[in-house]
Short mmCIF file of C-alpha atoms and ligand atoms in Angstrom, two decimals:
data_model
loop_
_atom_site.label_atom_id
_atom_site.label_comp_id
_atom_site.label_asym_id
_atom_site.label_seq_id
_atom_site.Cartn_x
_atom_site.Cartn_y
_atom_site.Cartn_z
CA UNK M 1 -50.88 231.22 -96.86
CA UNK M 2 -51.97 227.64 -96.27
CA UNK M 3 -52.47 225.98 -92.89
CA UNK M 4 -51.36 222.35 -92.57
CA UNK M 5 -52.44 220.54 -89.40
CA UNK M 6 -50.61 217.64 -87.79
CA UNK M 7 -51.78 215.48 -84.92
CA UNK M 8 -48.58 216.03 -82.91
CA UNK M 9 -45.74 218.51 -82.54
CA UNK M 10 -43.25 215.82 -83.57
CA UNK M 11 -44.90 215.58 -86.97
CA UNK M 12 -44.59 219.33 -87.48
CA UNK M 13 -40.82 219.12 -86.93
CA UNK M 14 -40.51 216.04 -89.10
CA UNK M 15 -42.46 217.56 -91.97
CA UNK M 16 -40.35 220.74 -91.85
CA UNK M 17 -37.14 218.66 -91.86
CA UNK M 18 -38.41 216.68 -94.85
CA UNK M 19 -39.06 219.98 -96.66
CA UNK M 20 -35.41 220.89 -96.14
CA UNK M 21 -34.38 217.50 -97.54
CA UNK M 22 -36.59 218.07 -100.58
CA UNK M 23 -35.10 221.54 -101.10
CA UNK M 24 -31.57 220.13 -100.87
CA UNK M 25 -32.53 217.43 -103.41
CA UNK M 26 -33.79 220.03 -105.88
CA UNK M 27 -31.31 222.79 -105.12
CA UNK M 28 -28.18 221.61 -103.25
CA UNK M 29 -26.85 225.19 -103.11
CA UNK M 30 -30.04 226.63 -101.64
CA UNK M 31 -30.00 229.61 -99.29
CA UNK M 32 -31.86 228.85 -96.06
CA UNK M 33 -33.03 231.11 -93.24
CA UNK M 34 -33.33 229.17 -89.99
CA UNK M 35 -34.96 230.05 -86.67
CA UNK M 36 -34.20 229.52 -83.01
CA UNK M 37 -36.59 228.92 -80.11
CA UNK M 38 -38.25 226.02 -78.36
CA UNK M 39 -40.52 225.15 -81.29
CA UNK M 40 -37.84 224.17 -83.85
CA UNK M 41 -35.91 221.86 -81.51
CA UNK M 42 -37.69 218.81 -82.93
CA UNK M 43 -37.07 220.07 -86.45
CA UNK M 44 -33.31 220.25 -85.78
CA UNK M 45 -33.29 216.82 -84.13
CA UNK M 46 -34.97 215.45 -87.27
CA UNK M 47 -32.42 217.18 -89.51
CA UNK M 48 -29.67 215.52 -87.46
CA UNK M 49 -31.31 212.14 -88.11
CA UNK M 50 -31.59 212.87 -91.83
CA UNK M 51 -27.90 213.74 -91.89
CA UNK M 52 -27.08 210.47 -90.10
CA UNK M 53 -28.87 208.66 -92.88
CA UNK M 54 -26.92 210.47 -95.60
CA UNK M 55 -28.42 213.92 -96.24
CA UNK M 56 -25.64 216.27 -97.34
CA UNK M 57 -25.73 219.87 -96.07
CA UNK M 58 -22.32 220.86 -97.40
CA UNK M 59 -23.36 223.15 -100.23
CA UNK M 60 -26.10 225.15 -98.54
CA UNK M 61 -25.82 228.74 -97.38
CA UNK M 62 -27.44 229.35 -94.01
CA UNK M 63 -28.53 232.57 -92.40
CA UNK M 64 -29.79 232.94 -88.87
CA UNK M 65 -32.69 235.34 -88.46
CA UNK M 66 -31.76 237.39 -85.43
CA UNK M 67 -29.52 237.83 -82.40
CA UNK M 68 -29.56 239.66 -79.08
CA UNK M 69 -27.58 242.89 -78.87
CA UNK M 70 -24.84 242.69 -76.27
CA UNK M 71 -25.35 239.18 -74.94
CA UNK M 72 -22.11 237.62 -73.72
CA UNK M 73 -20.48 234.91 -75.86
CA UNK M 74 -20.59 232.34 -73.05
CA UNK M 75 -24.33 232.78 -72.56
CA UNK M 76 -26.12 229.71 -73.97
CA UNK M 77 -29.13 231.92 -74.72
CA UNK M 78 -27.37 233.56 -77.67
CA UNK M 79 -28.85 232.32 -80.89
CA UNK M 80 -25.35 231.51 -82.18
CA UNK M 81 -24.88 229.11 -79.29
CA UNK M 82 -28.36 227.66 -79.83
CA UNK M 83 -27.52 226.90 -83.46
CA UNK M 84 -24.23 225.23 -82.50
CA UNK M 85 -25.99 223.05 -79.96
CA UNK M 86 -29.05 222.08 -81.96
CA UNK M 87 -27.93 222.12 -85.56
CA UNK M 88 -24.31 222.76 -86.51
CA UNK M 89 -23.00 220.09 -84.15
CA UNK M 90 -25.31 217.53 -85.81
CA UNK M 91 -24.77 218.15 -89.54
CA UNK M 92 -22.02 218.87 -92.07
CA UNK M 93 -22.22 222.65 -92.36
CA UNK M 94 -18.80 224.35 -92.44
CA UNK M 95 -18.07 227.77 -90.90
CA UNK M 96 -17.95 229.28 -94.41
CA UNK M 97 -21.58 228.30 -95.01
CA UNK M 98 -22.87 230.01 -91.85
CA UNK M 99 -24.03 233.59 -91.53
CA UNK M 100 -24.89 235.14 -88.21
CA UNK M 101 -25.20 238.51 -86.51
CA UNK M 102 -22.51 239.28 -83.96
CA UNK M 103 -24.12 239.84 -80.55
CA UNK M 104 -21.05 241.64 -79.27
CA UNK M 105 -20.68 244.15 -82.05
CA UNK M 106 -19.91 247.67 -80.86
CA UNK M 107 -21.99 249.06 -83.73
CA UNK M 108 -25.26 247.11 -84.14
CA UNK M 109 -26.50 249.38 -86.96
CA UNK M 110 -23.37 248.73 -89.01
CA UNK M 111 -23.62 245.02 -88.20
CA UNK M 112 -27.19 245.00 -89.54
CA UNK M 113 -26.06 246.72 -92.75
CA UNK M 114 -23.31 244.14 -93.21
CA UNK M 115 -25.84 241.33 -92.74
CA UNK M 116 -28.30 242.85 -95.18
CA UNK M 117 -25.49 243.09 -97.78
CA UNK M 118 -24.58 239.43 -97.25
CA UNK M 119 -28.21 238.41 -97.63
CA UNK M 120 -28.60 240.44 -100.81
CA UNK M 121 -25.37 239.05 -102.27
CA UNK M 122 -26.60 235.52 -101.52
CA UNK M 123 -29.76 236.28 -103.54
CA UNK M 124 -32.28 236.04 -100.69
CA UNK M 125 -33.84 232.94 -99.17
CA UNK M 126 -34.92 229.93 -101.17
CA UNK M 127 -36.54 228.53 -98.05
CA UNK M 128 -37.19 230.45 -94.87
CA UNK M 129 -38.30 228.67 -91.70
CA UNK M 130 -39.95 230.84 -89.05
CA UNK M 131 -41.37 230.51 -85.58
CA UNK M 132 -43.94 232.92 -84.22
CA UNK M 133 -43.97 234.86 -80.97
CA UNK M 134 -47.17 234.81 -78.96
CA UNK M 135 -47.48 238.52 -79.82
CA UNK M 136 -47.23 237.72 -83.55
CA UNK M 137 -43.61 238.65 -84.13
CA UNK M 138 -41.70 236.90 -86.92
CA UNK M 139 -37.93 236.78 -86.53
CA UNK M 140 -37.76 239.73 -84.09
CA UNK M 141 -40.06 242.04 -86.06
CA UNK M 142 -42.23 243.14 -83.16
CA UNK M 143 -45.80 244.50 -83.38
CA UNK M 144 -46.03 248.26 -83.81
CA UNK M 145 -47.33 251.09 -85.99
CA UNK M 146 -44.83 250.24 -88.74
CA UNK M 147 -42.44 247.50 -89.83
CA UNK M 148 -38.90 247.82 -91.17
CA UNK M 149 -37.78 246.45 -94.52
CA UNK M 150 -34.11 245.74 -93.89
CA UNK M 151 -32.10 244.05 -91.16
CA UNK M 152 -32.32 246.38 -88.19
CA UNK M 153 -32.15 246.82 -84.44
CA UNK M 154 -35.47 246.21 -82.75
CA UNK M 155 -36.55 247.04 -79.22
CA UNK M 156 -37.94 243.88 -77.67
CA UNK M 157 -41.39 243.97 -76.10
CA UNK M 158 -41.93 243.01 -72.46
CA UNK M 159 -43.81 239.93 -73.63
CA UNK M 160 -40.93 238.79 -75.83
CA UNK M 161 -38.35 239.36 -73.11
CA UNK M 162 -40.45 237.36 -70.67
CA UNK M 163 -40.92 234.48 -73.11
CA UNK M 164 -37.29 234.35 -74.19
CA UNK M 165 -35.62 234.95 -70.84
CA UNK M 166 -37.04 231.64 -69.67
CA UNK M 167 -38.44 230.07 -72.79
CA UNK M 168 -35.35 229.47 -74.84
CA UNK M 169 -33.52 227.51 -72.17
CA UNK M 170 -34.04 223.83 -72.73
CA UNK M 171 -35.45 222.75 -69.42
CA UNK M 172 -34.32 219.17 -69.84
CA UNK M 173 -30.71 220.12 -70.50
CA UNK M 174 -29.21 220.41 -67.07
CA UNK M 175 -25.71 220.86 -68.53
CA UNK M 176 -26.66 224.40 -69.59
CA UNK M 177 -25.50 226.98 -67.16
CA UNK M 178 -26.86 230.40 -67.90
CA UNK M 179 -24.73 233.20 -66.47
CA UNK M 180 -26.73 235.33 -64.10
CA UNK M 181 -27.02 238.35 -66.39
CA UNK M 182 -28.10 241.46 -64.51
CA UNK M 183 -30.62 242.28 -67.19
CA UNK M 184 -31.83 240.48 -70.26
CA UNK M 185 -31.00 242.35 -73.51
CA UNK M 186 -33.59 244.95 -74.40
CA UNK M 187 -32.74 244.98 -78.11
CA UNK M 188 -32.07 242.49 -80.86
CA UNK M 189 -30.85 242.62 -84.44
CA UNK M 190 -33.28 241.01 -86.86
CA UNK M 191 -33.80 240.47 -90.56
CA UNK M 192 -36.54 242.75 -91.87
CA UNK M 193 -39.84 242.24 -93.62
CA UNK M 194 -38.39 242.51 -97.14
CA UNK M 195 -36.13 239.45 -96.73
CA UNK M 196 -39.08 237.54 -95.28
CA UNK M 197 -41.41 238.54 -98.09
CA UNK M 198 -38.95 237.88 -100.87
CA UNK M 199 -38.28 234.33 -99.63
CA UNK M 200 -39.37 231.90 -102.34
CA UNK M 201 -40.97 229.61 -99.77
CA UNK M 202 -41.82 230.26 -96.13
CA UNK M 203 -42.58 227.58 -93.53
CA UNK M 204 -43.91 228.88 -90.24
CA UNK M 205 -43.92 226.37 -87.38
CA UNK M 206 -46.16 226.64 -84.32
CA UNK M 207 -46.95 224.04 -81.69
CA UNK M 208 -48.74 223.93 -78.36
CA UNK M 209 -51.75 225.61 -76.81
CA UNK M 210 -49.82 228.79 -75.98
CA UNK M 211 -49.73 229.57 -79.71
CA UNK M 212 -53.45 228.91 -80.39
CA UNK M 213 -54.59 232.51 -79.95
CA UNK M 214 -51.90 234.07 -82.13
CA UNK M 215 -52.32 231.43 -84.86
CA UNK M 216 -56.07 232.10 -84.98
CA UNK M 217 -55.44 235.86 -85.30
CA UNK M 218 -52.73 235.35 -87.92
CA UNK M 219 -54.90 233.12 -90.09
CA UNK M 220 -58.38 234.60 -89.58
CA UNK M 221 -57.71 238.18 -88.50
CA UNK M 222 -56.95 241.41 -90.36
CA UNK M 223 -53.55 242.00 -91.89
CA UNK M 224 -51.85 244.45 -89.57
CA UNK M 225 -48.40 245.56 -88.49
CA UNK M 226 -49.71 245.04 -84.95
CA UNK M 227 -49.45 241.32 -85.71
CA UNK M 228 -46.51 241.04 -88.12
CA UNK M 229 -47.18 237.37 -88.94
CA UNK M 230 -50.59 238.34 -90.36
CA UNK M 231 -48.78 239.83 -93.37
CA UNK M 232 -47.89 236.29 -94.39
CA UNK M 233 -51.53 235.89 -95.47
CA UNK M 234 -50.42 237.52 -98.73
CA UNK M 235 -47.11 235.69 -99.18
CA UNK M 236 -47.28 233.69 -102.43
CA UNK M 237 -45.89 230.46 -100.94
CA UNK M 238 -46.27 230.24 -97.17
CA UNK M 239 -47.18 227.07 -95.33
CA UNK M 240 -48.11 227.27 -91.66
CA UNK M 241 -47.35 223.93 -90.01
CA UNK M 242 -49.25 223.47 -86.76
CA UNK M 243 -50.19 220.75 -84.33
CA UNK M 244 -53.79 220.34 -83.13
CA UNK M 245 -53.18 222.41 -80.01
CA UNK M 246 -51.88 225.42 -81.93
CA UNK M 247 -54.65 225.12 -84.54
CA UNK M 248 -57.43 224.92 -81.93
CA UNK M 249 -58.77 228.46 -82.46
CA UNK M 250 -58.66 228.57 -86.27
CA UNK M 251 -62.05 228.93 -87.95
CA UNK M 252 -61.13 228.96 -91.65
CA UNK M 253 -59.19 226.59 -93.88
CA UNK M 254 -58.89 222.82 -94.04
P1 LIG E 301 -40.58 229.77 -79.44
O1 LIG E 301 -40.22 231.17 -80.10
O2 LIG E 301 -40.40 228.73 -80.52
O3 LIG E 301 -39.58 229.61 -78.34
O4 LIG E 301 -41.99 229.85 -78.99
C1 LIG E 301 -40.81 231.54 -81.28
C2 LIG E 301 -40.46 232.96 -81.63
O5 LIG E 301 -40.39 233.81 -80.70
O6 LIG E 301 -40.28 233.26 -82.82
#
């Protein structure tokens, strides 16, 4: 794992987008794993700009990392809807290139198995972009006494529900109307630790002071399933892209 610091959040997103462009240049048929959340919004905006200036996305294969179990299709908080809004509407990625987990499946376990098969058939990720939860989750692999290898259903922690119930809604986008769901989903489907670890390259993006504590623990702390991102310390090619605010608590490294 290597930490790369940038002076501003914008530069984190730009650098990550440039890494995608480099991957496409070297491997136009690359398999990408792409995240949702507030952090990667700049990254997707930069990818849109790169597409406007000629970057071709048409031969990639793209997998989303996770999805809420049971969230209604018209809810803009679904990750499928996030990807449409921030990425697919801005670039040339056809439906055939996209892989996602169906929030409305009646059998989440079977849906996870299907996804795992698709991931395996695609040969795993060439480049996997991750965010990090303030509790150290990666995709939706939450802290706990053990982690799960394959795509699976995960119970969301209180902290994650709190962060995502409000956090994923773009505050500046007043056109978003979030249906008043009685309760936020308690479970999500997520790719597992094996797909993350077998990714050829991992980029983890973190920006802002709210991520400073978890980034410090991930980089300087013990490797533990209680902080799933800490396992990335032993990934053979993982870059952690952070702005100054998120890097504030890190003692080691450059
Ligand atoms: P965030 O989410 O970018 O909205 O902070 C990150 C995550 O939970 O993985």
